[in-house]
Amino acid sequence: MITLLDYGAGNVRSVVNAIEKLGGKIKTVKKPSDISDARKLLFPGVGNYENMIRILHEKNYIYPLQEYLKEDRPFFGICLGMQALFEGSEEDFSGNESLGVFKGLVKRFKIRFAVPHIGWNGVNLKKDSPVFNGIDPDAKFYFVHSYHIVPEDESVVLTTTHYDYEFVSSVQKGNIIGTQFHPEKSGSSGIKLLENFIYQKDLKSRHKVDIKGKGLSKRIVACLDVRANDNGDLVVTKGDQYDVREKGDVRNLGKPVDLARRYYKEGADEITFLNITGFRDFPLKDLPMLDVLEKTSKNVFVPLTIGGGIRDYTDSNGKSYTALDVASQYFRSGADKISIGSDAVYIAEEYLKTGKKSGKSSIEEISRVYGNQAVVISIDPKRVYVHSPDEAKKHHVIKTDFPGPDNEAYCWYQCTVQGGRTTRDLDAVALARACQDLGAGEILLNCIDKDGTNSGFDLELINAVKNAISIPMIASSGAGCEEHFAEVFEKTKAEAALAAGIFHRKEVPIQAVKAYLAIRNIEIRAVE
Ligand code: 1PR
C-alpha cells in the first residue's frame, strides 16, 4: 500500500494513474495520523513552495512528516515534495518552517538559459541506488522547475543534471528519496523508477558510482485541436490558416483520446489539447474535455497541456467562476499545464495601458497557485505588411525576407483573439513580454499565415519573439517535413516544436522526425 500525500495543488492524478498501472494500491492522506501509519509515503508537489509549506502547516502535517522521516521510513518526494525536505526556499518569504531533514536550501536558477527549465533532460548517477535498477543510463526524465536544491551534505546526492551548470536533480539518504524531475511524466523510464520504489524491498544505495547521462532534448509536441462537429461529436480537427471546415463540414481527423495515445506510443514528448471553440462555450460545462483528460492521463505518461476558454465566466444562472476555478478542474483531471489564448491578449492590453499588475488576472492567479511553469500563453498572430517601420510605430516591426503582396519589405505580427476571428492593436512581441512579466512560464507561438500550409515554421516570427523573452518557447504552425524541425532548432532558439496536420494525416511520423534530428546532431529523447 502506497500512501499519497496530496495537499491539493497540481496534477496528482498522473501519479495515481502510474501507481495503479503498476498494480499498486493507494491510500490518500486525510489526517496527520495517516502519515504516521504509512508504510511507503509518496509526496508529489507542484507549484509554489510557500503555498505548499503553508498548507502543510495548516493541515498539521509538518510534525508527523518530520517524525516519519527521522525514522528513515520509505519516502519518495517529487519536485516540491523533494524540495520540502530541505531547510527553506528562495521562493518562500513567509518564514514558515520547512521539514529541514536535509541541510541546504532551494535556490532559483541564475543562468543564461531560459527559466523555467522545462523538458527532458538526462541524469548523472552518483550512487548505485536500487531505484535506478533496470533504467538505461541514457534515459531522460521530464523536468519543469525554476528552483533547484543546493544540499550542504554531498553524500545525499543521487543524481545531478546539466542545465547551464550542474545542479542536484535527485537525492537519497537511506530510504528517503527525492527527485526534481517527474517520474510520472517521464514515460517508461519514470514508471520503472516508481515501480522500483514500490516493489524493491531494500531501497538503500551501497557505493558511489559515476555514470554520465545525456543533455536536454529539444521537445516534439503533438497538438490536437478539439471541437464538437455538427453532429455534436467531439473530434480532433485541423484547419488551414485556422479554417477547420471543408465543403462546409468540420474536418474530422480522429478521436482525441485515441490520437493522444497513439502519439505517446510514437514518442511525442508532450501532448497539447486545444479546445478551439472554448472562447464560445463555458469549459466547465464542456465536460467532454475533462473526460478526455481523465481518460488520456490513465495511459499517457508525458506532460499534457490543455487550452481553450480559460478565463473568468458568469453562467446563465448568474454563478461566477474564475479562470483559476477552470484551471483547477483541468489540473485535477490530469493536465500539467494550461494554455491561455484570448484572455492573455485582454490582460496584456490592460497591463500595457495602466503599467500596473492587477494581481487578479488569470495569468497571475494561476501561476501564483500552480507555479509559472503551469501557465502557457498561446499566441495566434497574423502578419501585417508595411513599407516602412514608420507605418507601425507602436509595434515591433521586422525586415522580412518574404515581402508582402505590394512588395512591402517589413512586417509586424498582429495578435488575434477568438481563434483568429478578431484582430487587436497589439503585436506578438509585446504580448509575449507582457505575459512573461505577469508570470507566464512558456509561450506557444502559433502563426495563422503558416498554419496547415506545410511550408515550414515562420522563423522570422519565432526569432523576433524568442529574442524578447527569457522563458521557453514552443514554435508552432507550418511543419511539413522532418527538415522543417531541424531548421527551427538550428535557426532559432525555440526549445520545442509543435505540429498537428502532418502527424494526424500520418504524412510524417514522430519517429521519423526524431531520427532525422538525431542525424543532424540535435539532442532528442529517443523513442522508447
Ligand atoms: O482563446 O483561450 O479560448 O484558446 C483557444 C485556443 O484554440 C488557442 O490556443 C488557439 O490557438 C486555438 N485555436 C482557436 N481556433 C483555432 C483554429 O484552428 N480554428 N487552433 C485554434 C489553433 C493552431 C495550432 C496548430 C498549429 C500546427 N491551432 O495549435 O495545431 O498551427 O498546425 P500544423 O502543424 O498543421 O501547421 P482561448
Coordinates of C-alpha atoms and ligand atoms in Angstrom, one line a residue:
M1 CA 0.0 0.0 0.0
I2 CA 1.3 3.4 -1.0
T3 CA 0.2 6.4 1.0
L4 CA -0.2 9.5 -1.1
L5 CA 0.3 13.0 0.3
D6 CA -1.9 15.2 -1.8
Y7 CA -2.0 18.8 -0.4
G8 CA -4.3 20.0 -3.2
A9 CA -2.1 21.7 -5.8
G10 CA -1.2 20.4 -9.2
N11 CA -1.7 17.2 -11.1
V12 CA -1.6 14.2 -8.7
R13 CA -3.9 12.2 -10.9
S14 CA -0.9 11.2 -13.1
V15 CA 0.9 9.9 -10.1
V16 CA -2.2 7.9 -9.0
N17 CA -2.6 6.6 -12.6
A18 CA 1.0 5.5 -12.7
I19 CA 0.9 3.6 -9.4
E20 CA -2.4 2.0 -10.3
K21 CA -1.0 0.9 -13.7
L22 CA 1.8 -0.8 -11.7
G23 CA -0.7 -2.7 -9.7
G24 CA -0.1 -0.6 -6.6
K25 CA -2.9 0.3 -4.1
I26 CA -3.2 3.9 -2.9
K27 CA -4.4 5.5 0.2
T28 CA -4.6 9.3 0.3
V29 CA -3.6 11.2 3.5
K30 CA -6.7 12.7 5.0
K31 CA -5.4 13.4 8.5
P32 CA -2.0 13.7 10.2
S33 CA -2.1 10.2 11.7
D34 CA -2.3 8.7 8.1
I35 CA 1.3 9.9 7.7
S36 CA 2.4 8.2 10.9
D37 CA 0.6 5.0 9.8
A38 CA 2.1 4.9 6.2
R39 CA 4.4 2.1 5.1
K40 CA 5.6 3.9 2.0
L41 CA 4.9 7.6 1.5
L42 CA 4.8 9.3 -1.8
F43 CA 4.7 13.1 -1.8
P44 CA 4.2 14.7 -5.3
G45 CA 4.4 18.5 -5.2
V46 CA 3.8 21.0 -8.0
G47 CA 3.5 24.8 -7.9
N48 CA 4.7 27.3 -5.4
Y49 CA 6.9 26.4 -2.4
E50 CA 5.5 28.9 0.0
N51 CA 1.9 27.8 -0.8
M52 CA 2.9 24.2 -0.2
I53 CA 4.6 24.8 3.2
R54 CA 1.7 26.9 4.4
I55 CA -0.8 24.2 3.5
L56 CA 1.3 21.5 5.3
H57 CA 1.3 23.7 8.4
E58 CA -2.5 24.4 8.2
K59 CA -3.2 20.6 8.0
N60 CA -0.7 19.9 10.8
Y61 CA 1.3 17.6 8.6
I62 CA 4.8 19.1 9.4
Y63 CA 5.4 17.3 12.7
P64 CA 4.2 13.8 11.6
L65 CA 6.3 14.1 8.4
Q66 CA 9.4 15.1 10.3
E67 CA 8.9 12.1 12.7
Y68 CA 8.3 9.7 9.7
L69 CA 11.5 10.9 8.0
K70 CA 13.6 10.8 11.2
E71 CA 12.8 7.1 11.5
D72 CA 14.1 6.6 7.9
R73 CA 10.9 5.1 6.6
P74 CA 10.4 4.8 2.8
F75 CA 9.6 8.2 1.3
F76 CA 9.6 9.4 -2.3
G77 CA 9.2 13.2 -2.8
I78 CA 8.7 14.5 -6.3
C79 CA 9.6 18.1 -7.3
L80 CA 8.3 20.3 -4.4
G81 CA 7.9 17.1 -2.4
M82 CA 11.6 16.7 -2.5
Q83 CA 12.4 20.4 -2.0
A84 CA 10.3 20.4 1.2
L85 CA 12.9 18.1 2.7
F86 CA 15.4 21.0 2.9
E87 CA 15.6 24.0 5.3
G88 CA 13.8 26.6 3.1
S89 CA 13.5 28.1 -0.3
E90 CA 14.2 31.4 -2.0
E91 CA 10.5 31.1 -3.2
D92 CA 9.3 31.3 0.4
F93 CA 9.0 34.7 2.1
S94 CA 6.7 33.6 4.9
G95 CA 9.2 32.5 7.4
N96 CA 7.3 29.2 7.9
E97 CA 9.4 26.3 9.0
S98 CA 10.2 23.7 6.3
L99 CA 10.8 20.0 7.0
G100 CA 14.5 20.6 7.4
V101 CA 15.6 16.9 7.4
F102 CA 18.3 17.7 4.9
K103 CA 20.7 20.6 5.3
G104 CA 20.6 23.1 2.5
L105 CA 18.3 25.5 0.6
V106 CA 16.2 25.7 -2.5
K107 CA 17.5 28.4 -4.9
R108 CA 16.4 30.0 -8.1
F109 CA 18.3 29.2 -11.3
K110 CA 20.5 32.2 -12.1
I111 CA 21.6 31.2 -15.6
R112 CA 21.8 32.3 -19.3
F113 CA 19.3 29.7 -20.3
A114 CA 15.5 30.0 -20.3
V115 CA 13.9 29.7 -16.9
P116 CA 11.8 27.6 -16.1
H117 CA 13.9 24.6 -17.0
I118 CA 11.3 22.7 -19.0
G119 CA 11.9 19.4 -20.8
W120 CA 13.5 16.0 -21.0
N121 CA 17.0 16.0 -19.5
G122 CA 19.5 13.3 -18.6
V123 CA 20.9 12.5 -15.2
N124 CA 24.4 11.7 -13.9
L125 CA 24.1 8.9 -11.4
K126 CA 26.3 9.2 -8.3
K127 CA 25.1 6.2 -6.3
D128 CA 24.1 2.7 -7.1
S129 CA 20.6 3.1 -5.9
P130 CA 18.1 0.2 -6.4
V131 CA 15.5 2.8 -7.6
F132 CA 17.6 3.1 -10.8
N133 CA 17.7 -0.7 -11.4
G134 CA 16.8 -1.6 -15.0
I135 CA 16.9 2.0 -16.2
D136 CA 19.0 2.8 -19.2
P137 CA 21.9 5.3 -18.3
D138 CA 20.9 7.4 -21.3
A139 CA 17.3 7.7 -20.1
K140 CA 15.8 11.2 -19.9
F141 CA 13.3 12.5 -17.4
Y142 CA 10.8 15.3 -17.5
F143 CA 11.8 18.5 -15.6
V144 CA 9.7 21.6 -15.1
H145 CA 11.0 24.0 -12.4
S146 CA 12.6 27.4 -11.8
Y147 CA 14.2 26.4 -8.4
H148 CA 16.6 23.6 -7.5
I149 CA 18.1 22.2 -4.3
V150 CA 21.5 23.0 -3.0
P151 CA 22.3 20.4 -0.4
E152 CA 25.1 21.1 2.1
D153 CA 25.9 17.4 2.5
E154 CA 27.2 16.0 -0.7
S155 CA 26.6 12.4 0.4
V156 CA 22.8 12.8 -0.2
V157 CA 23.3 13.5 -3.9
L158 CA 21.8 10.7 -6.0
T159 CA 21.9 12.4 -9.4
T160 CA 23.0 15.7 -11.0
T161 CA 21.8 17.3 -14.2
H162 CA 23.3 19.8 -16.5
Y163 CA 21.4 23.0 -17.4
D164 CA 23.9 25.7 -18.0
Y165 CA 25.5 24.4 -14.8
E166 CA 25.4 21.2 -12.8
F167 CA 22.5 21.1 -10.3
V168 CA 21.4 18.3 -8.0
S169 CA 18.4 16.6 -9.6
S170 CA 17.7 13.9 -7.0
V171 CA 18.7 12.9 -3.5
Q172 CA 18.8 9.8 -1.4
K173 CA 19.6 9.1 2.2
G174 CA 18.7 5.6 3.4
N175 CA 15.1 5.1 2.5
I176 CA 14.4 8.8 1.8
I177 CA 14.4 9.6 -1.9
G178 CA 13.5 12.7 -3.8
T179 CA 13.6 13.7 -7.5
Q180 CA 13.4 17.2 -9.0
F181 CA 12.1 15.6 -12.2
H182 CA 8.6 14.0 -12.6
P183 CA 8.8 10.2 -12.9
E184 CA 5.1 10.1 -13.5
K185 CA 5.6 12.2 -16.6
S186 CA 8.8 10.6 -17.8
G187 CA 7.5 7.7 -20.0
S188 CA 8.5 4.2 -19.3
S189 CA 11.8 5.1 -17.5
G190 CA 9.9 7.2 -15.0
I191 CA 7.4 4.4 -14.5
K192 CA 10.2 2.0 -13.9
L193 CA 11.6 4.3 -11.2
L194 CA 8.3 4.3 -9.4
E195 CA 8.0 0.6 -9.8
N196 CA 11.3 0.1 -8.1
F197 CA 10.3 2.4 -5.2
I198 CA 7.0 0.4 -4.8
Y199 CA 8.4 -3.1 -5.1
Q200 CA 12.1 -3.1 -4.1
K201 CA 12.4 -4.5 -0.6
D202 CA 15.8 -2.8 0.0
L203 CA 16.0 0.7 -1.3
K204 CA 19.3 1.7 0.2
S205 CA 22.3 2.5 -2.0
R206 CA 25.7 0.9 -1.1
H207 CA 28.5 2.6 -3.0
K208 CA 29.4 5.5 -5.2
V209 CA 29.2 5.4 -9.0
D210 CA 29.8 8.0 -11.7
I211 CA 27.6 7.3 -14.7
K212 CA 27.1 10.1 -17.1
G213 CA 23.7 10.8 -18.7
K214 CA 22.8 12.8 -21.8
G215 CA 21.7 16.5 -22.1
L216 CA 18.5 18.5 -22.5
S217 CA 16.4 17.5 -25.5
K218 CA 14.5 19.6 -28.0
R219 CA 10.9 18.6 -27.5
I220 CA 8.5 17.5 -30.2
V221 CA 4.9 18.3 -29.3
A222 CA 1.8 16.8 -30.9
C223 CA -1.2 19.2 -30.9
L224 CA -4.8 18.2 -31.0
D225 CA -7.3 20.9 -31.9
V226 CA -10.5 19.6 -30.5
R227 CA -14.1 20.8 -31.0
A228 CA -17.6 19.3 -31.4
N229 CA -18.6 18.7 -35.1
D230 CA -22.1 19.5 -36.4
N231 CA -23.4 16.2 -35.0
G232 CA -22.2 17.1 -31.6
D233 CA -19.3 14.6 -31.5
L234 CA -16.0 15.7 -30.0
V235 CA -13.4 15.4 -32.8
V236 CA -9.8 16.3 -33.5
T237 CA -9.9 18.7 -36.3
K238 CA -7.3 20.7 -38.2
G239 CA -7.6 24.0 -40.1
D240 CA -5.8 25.6 -43.0
Q241 CA -5.0 29.0 -41.6
Y242 CA -7.5 28.3 -38.8
D243 CA -10.4 27.4 -41.2
V244 CA -11.4 23.9 -40.0
R245 CA -14.3 23.4 -42.4
E246 CA -14.0 21.6 -45.7
K247 CA -17.0 21.7 -48.0
G248 CA -19.0 23.1 -45.1
D249 CA -18.2 20.3 -42.6
V250 CA -15.8 20.4 -39.7
R251 CA -12.8 18.2 -40.6
N252 CA -12.7 15.0 -38.5
L253 CA -9.2 13.6 -38.1
G254 CA -9.9 11.2 -35.2
K255 CA -10.9 10.8 -31.6
P256 CA -8.9 12.9 -29.0
V257 CA -8.1 10.1 -26.5
D258 CA -7.1 7.6 -29.3
L259 CA -4.9 10.0 -31.1
A260 CA -3.2 11.1 -27.8
R261 CA -2.4 7.5 -27.0
R262 CA -1.0 6.9 -30.5
Y263 CA 1.3 10.0 -30.2
Y264 CA 2.5 8.8 -26.7
K265 CA 3.5 5.5 -28.2
E266 CA 5.2 7.1 -31.2
G267 CA 7.4 9.2 -28.9
A268 CA 5.7 12.6 -28.5
D269 CA 7.5 14.5 -25.7
E270 CA 4.3 16.4 -24.9
I271 CA 0.7 16.5 -25.9
T272 CA -1.4 19.6 -26.2
F273 CA -5.2 19.7 -26.5
L274 CA -6.7 23.0 -27.6
N275 CA -10.4 23.3 -27.2
I276 CA -10.7 25.6 -30.2
T277 CA -14.2 26.8 -29.5
G278 CA -13.6 27.3 -25.8
F279 CA -14.0 31.0 -26.2
R280 CA -17.7 30.5 -27.0
D281 CA -18.7 27.8 -24.5
F282 CA -18.1 27.7 -20.8
P283 CA -15.5 24.9 -20.4
L284 CA -16.8 23.6 -17.1
K285 CA -20.0 22.7 -18.9
D286 CA -17.9 21.2 -21.6
L287 CA -17.4 18.0 -19.5
P288 CA -16.1 16.0 -22.5
M289 CA -12.8 17.9 -22.3
L290 CA -12.4 16.9 -18.7
D291 CA -13.3 13.4 -19.7
V292 CA -10.7 13.5 -22.5
L293 CA -8.0 14.5 -19.9
E294 CA -9.1 11.9 -17.4
K295 CA -9.0 9.1 -19.9
T296 CA -5.8 10.2 -21.6
S297 CA -3.8 10.5 -18.4
K298 CA -4.6 6.9 -17.5
N299 CA -2.2 5.6 -20.1
V300 CA -0.2 8.6 -21.3
F301 CA 2.8 9.4 -19.1
V302 CA 4.1 12.6 -20.7
P303 CA 3.0 16.1 -20.0
L304 CA -0.4 17.2 -21.1
T305 CA -1.4 20.8 -21.8
I306 CA -5.0 22.0 -22.2
G307 CA -6.1 25.3 -23.7
G308 CA -9.3 27.0 -24.7
G309 CA -11.8 29.0 -22.7
I310 CA -9.6 29.6 -19.6
R311 CA -11.0 32.9 -18.3
D312 CA -13.4 34.3 -15.7
Y313 CA -17.0 33.5 -16.5
T314 CA -20.5 34.1 -15.2
D315 CA -23.1 31.4 -16.3
S316 CA -26.7 32.0 -17.3
N317 CA -27.8 31.4 -13.6
G318 CA -25.5 34.3 -12.5
K319 CA -23.0 31.9 -10.9
S320 CA -19.4 33.2 -11.4
Y321 CA -16.3 31.1 -11.9
T322 CA -12.8 32.4 -12.0
A323 CA -10.2 31.3 -14.5
L324 CA -8.4 29.7 -11.5
D325 CA -11.6 27.5 -10.9
V326 CA -11.5 26.4 -14.5
A327 CA -7.7 25.7 -14.5
S328 CA -8.0 23.8 -11.2
Q329 CA -10.6 21.5 -12.7
Y330 CA -8.3 20.8 -15.6
F331 CA -5.3 20.1 -13.3
R332 CA -7.5 17.7 -11.2
S333 CA -8.4 15.9 -14.4
G334 CA -4.9 15.2 -15.5
A335 CA -3.5 18.4 -17.1
D336 CA 0.0 19.5 -16.2
K337 CA -0.2 22.9 -17.9
I338 CA -3.0 25.2 -19.0
S339 CA -2.8 27.4 -22.0
I340 CA -4.4 30.8 -22.2
G341 CA -5.2 32.4 -25.6
S342 CA -7.7 35.2 -25.9
D343 CA -7.7 36.2 -22.3
A344 CA -4.0 36.7 -22.3
V345 CA -4.4 39.4 -25.0
Y346 CA -7.0 41.3 -23.0
I347 CA -4.9 41.0 -19.9
A348 CA -1.7 42.3 -21.7
E349 CA -3.6 45.2 -23.2
E350 CA -4.8 46.3 -19.8
Y351 CA -1.3 45.8 -18.2
L352 CA 0.4 47.8 -21.0
K353 CA -2.3 50.6 -20.8
T354 CA -2.1 51.0 -17.0
G355 CA 1.5 49.9 -16.4
K356 CA 0.2 48.1 -13.4
K357 CA -0.3 44.4 -12.5
S358 CA -3.8 43.9 -11.1
G359 CA -2.7 40.7 -9.3
K360 CA -6.1 39.3 -10.2
S361 CA -5.6 38.3 -13.9
S362 CA -5.9 34.6 -14.8
I363 CA -2.1 34.6 -15.6
E364 CA -1.2 35.9 -12.2
E365 CA -3.7 33.9 -10.2
I366 CA -3.0 30.5 -11.8
S367 CA 0.8 31.0 -11.7
R368 CA 0.7 32.0 -8.0
V369 CA -1.1 28.8 -7.1
Y370 CA 0.3 26.3 -9.6
G371 CA 3.6 27.9 -10.4
N372 CA 4.8 29.8 -13.6
Q373 CA 5.6 26.6 -15.3
A374 CA 1.9 25.6 -15.4
V375 CA 0.9 28.7 -17.4
V376 CA 1.4 28.6 -21.1
I377 CA 0.4 31.6 -23.4
S378 CA -0.9 30.6 -26.8
I379 CA -0.4 33.4 -29.3
D380 CA -2.3 33.4 -32.6
P381 CA -0.6 36.2 -34.7
K382 CA -1.1 37.2 -38.3
R383 CA 1.4 39.1 -40.5
V384 CA 0.7 42.7 -41.3
Y385 CA 2.9 44.1 -44.1
V386 CA 4.2 47.6 -44.1
H387 CA 6.6 49.6 -46.4
S388 CA 8.5 51.1 -43.6
P389 CA 8.7 50.8 -39.7
D390 CA 7.2 54.3 -39.5
E391 CA 3.8 52.9 -40.7
A392 CA 3.5 50.9 -37.5
K393 CA 5.5 52.9 -34.9
K394 CA 3.7 51.3 -31.9
H395 CA 4.6 47.8 -33.0
H396 CA 7.7 45.6 -33.2
V397 CA 8.4 45.8 -36.9
I398 CA 10.9 43.5 -38.6
K399 CA 12.6 43.5 -42.0
T400 CA 11.4 40.4 -43.8
D401 CA 13.0 38.2 -46.4
F402 CA 9.4 37.4 -47.7
P403 CA 8.0 40.7 -49.0
G404 CA 4.2 41.3 -49.0
P405 CA 1.8 41.4 -51.9
D406 CA 2.8 45.0 -52.7
N407 CA 6.4 44.2 -52.2
E408 CA 6.4 45.6 -48.7
A409 CA 9.8 44.8 -47.1
Y410 CA 8.6 45.0 -43.5
C411 CA 6.0 43.4 -41.3
W412 CA 4.7 43.1 -37.8
Y413 CA 2.7 40.3 -36.2
Q414 CA -0.7 41.3 -35.1
C415 CA -2.4 39.4 -32.2
T416 CA -5.8 37.9 -32.6
V417 CA -8.5 36.6 -30.3
Q418 CA -11.3 34.1 -30.7
G419 CA -9.4 31.7 -32.8
G420 CA -8.1 34.3 -35.2
R421 CA -11.5 35.8 -35.8
T422 CA -10.8 39.3 -34.3
T423 CA -7.6 41.3 -34.6
R424 CA -6.3 43.5 -31.9
D425 CA -3.9 46.5 -31.8
L426 CA -1.2 44.5 -30.1
D427 CA 1.8 42.8 -31.5
A428 CA 3.1 39.3 -30.6
V429 CA 6.4 40.5 -29.2
A430 CA 4.6 42.9 -26.8
L431 CA 2.1 40.3 -25.8
A432 CA 4.8 37.7 -25.0
R433 CA 6.9 40.1 -23.0
A434 CA 3.9 41.4 -21.0
C435 CA 2.7 37.8 -20.2
Q436 CA 6.2 36.8 -19.1
D437 CA 6.2 39.9 -16.7
L438 CA 2.8 38.7 -15.4
G439 CA 4.1 35.3 -14.5
A440 CA 3.6 33.0 -17.6
G441 CA 6.1 30.2 -17.8
E442 CA 6.1 29.3 -21.5
I443 CA 5.0 30.7 -24.9
L444 CA 3.2 28.6 -27.5
L445 CA 3.7 30.6 -30.7
N446 CA 1.4 29.8 -33.5
C447 CA 1.2 31.6 -36.8
I448 CA -2.1 31.9 -38.7
D449 CA -0.3 32.6 -42.0
K450 CA 1.6 29.3 -41.7
D451 CA -1.0 27.1 -40.0
G452 CA -1.7 24.0 -42.1
T453 CA 0.4 25.1 -45.0
N454 CA 3.2 22.5 -44.6
S455 CA 5.6 25.3 -45.8
G456 CA 7.8 25.4 -42.6
F457 CA 7.8 27.4 -39.4
D458 CA 7.8 31.2 -39.5
L459 CA 11.4 31.6 -38.4
E460 CA 11.3 35.4 -38.5
L461 CA 8.4 35.5 -36.1
I462 CA 10.0 32.9 -33.8
N463 CA 13.3 34.8 -33.6
A464 CA 11.5 38.1 -33.0
V465 CA 9.5 36.8 -30.1
K466 CA 12.1 34.4 -28.6
N467 CA 14.8 37.2 -28.6
A468 CA 12.4 39.3 -26.5
I469 CA 11.8 36.8 -23.7
S470 CA 13.6 34.6 -21.2
I471 CA 11.0 31.9 -20.8
P472 CA 10.9 28.8 -23.0
M473 CA 9.0 28.7 -26.3
I474 CA 7.2 26.1 -28.3
A475 CA 7.3 27.0 -32.0
S476 CA 4.2 26.1 -33.9
S477 CA 2.5 26.1 -37.3
G478 CA 3.6 25.1 -40.8
A479 CA 5.6 21.9 -40.2
G480 CA 5.5 19.9 -43.4
C481 CA 8.6 17.6 -43.2
E482 CA 11.5 16.5 -41.0
E483 CA 13.7 19.2 -42.4
H484 CA 11.4 21.9 -41.0
F485 CA 12.0 20.7 -37.4
A486 CA 15.8 20.7 -37.9
E487 CA 15.6 24.2 -39.4
V488 CA 13.5 25.6 -36.4
F489 CA 16.1 24.2 -33.9
E490 CA 19.1 25.2 -35.9
K491 CA 18.0 28.7 -36.9
T492 CA 16.1 29.8 -33.7
K493 CA 16.4 29.2 -30.0
A494 CA 13.0 27.6 -29.6
E495 CA 13.1 24.8 -27.0
A496 CA 10.2 22.8 -28.6
A497 CA 8.4 22.4 -31.9
L498 CA 4.7 21.6 -32.3
A499 CA 2.9 20.1 -35.3
A500 CA -0.6 18.8 -35.9
G501 CA -1.6 18.1 -39.5
I502 CA 1.4 16.1 -40.6
F503 CA 1.1 13.8 -37.6
H504 CA -2.7 13.4 -37.9
R505 CA -2.5 12.6 -41.6
K506 CA 0.4 10.2 -41.0
E507 CA 2.5 12.1 -43.5
V508 CA 5.5 12.2 -41.2
P509 CA 5.6 10.0 -38.1
I510 CA 7.1 11.4 -34.9
Q511 CA 9.8 8.6 -35.0
A512 CA 10.9 9.9 -38.4
V513 CA 11.2 13.5 -37.1
K514 CA 13.3 12.3 -34.2
A515 CA 15.5 10.0 -36.3
Y516 CA 16.2 12.9 -38.7
L517 CA 17.1 15.3 -35.8
A518 CA 19.4 12.7 -34.4
I519 CA 21.3 12.5 -37.7
R520 CA 21.6 16.3 -37.6
N521 CA 23.1 16.0 -34.1
I522 CA 20.1 17.7 -32.4
E523 CA 19.6 16.3 -28.9
I524 CA 16.3 14.4 -28.7
R525 CA 14.7 11.9 -26.4
A526 CA 14.9 8.6 -28.1
V527 CA 11.6 6.9 -28.8
E528 CA 11.1 4.2 -26.1
Ligands
1PR1 O1 -8.6 31.8 -26.8 O2 -8.0 30.9 -24.6 O3 -10.1 30.2 -25.7 O4 -7.9 29.5 -26.6 C1 -8.3 28.9 -27.8 C2 -7.1 28.1 -28.3 O5 -7.6 27.5 -29.5 C3 -5.9 29.0 -28.7 O6 -4.8 28.3 -28.2 C4 -5.9 29.0 -30.2 O7 -4.6 28.9 -30.7 C5 -6.7 27.7 -30.5 N1 -7.5 27.8 -31.8 C6 -8.6 28.6 -31.9 N2 -9.1 28.4 -33.2 C7 -8.3 27.6 -33.8 C8 -8.4 27.1 -35.2 O8 -7.6 26.4 -35.7 N3 -9.5 27.5 -35.8 N4 -6.2 26.4 -33.2 C9 -7.2 27.2 -32.9 C10 -5.0 26.7 -33.1 C11 -3.1 26.1 -34.1 C12 -2.1 25.2 -33.7 C13 -1.9 24.2 -34.7 C14 -0.6 24.5 -35.3 C15 0.1 23.4 -36.0 N5 -4.4 25.7 -33.6 O9 -2.2 24.8 -32.4 O10 -2.1 23.0 -34.1 O11 -0.8 25.7 -36.1 O12 -0.6 23.1 -37.2 P1 0.1 22.5 -38.4 O13 1.2 21.6 -37.9 O14 -0.9 21.6 -39.1 O15 0.5 23.6 -39.3 P2 -8.7 30.6 -25.9

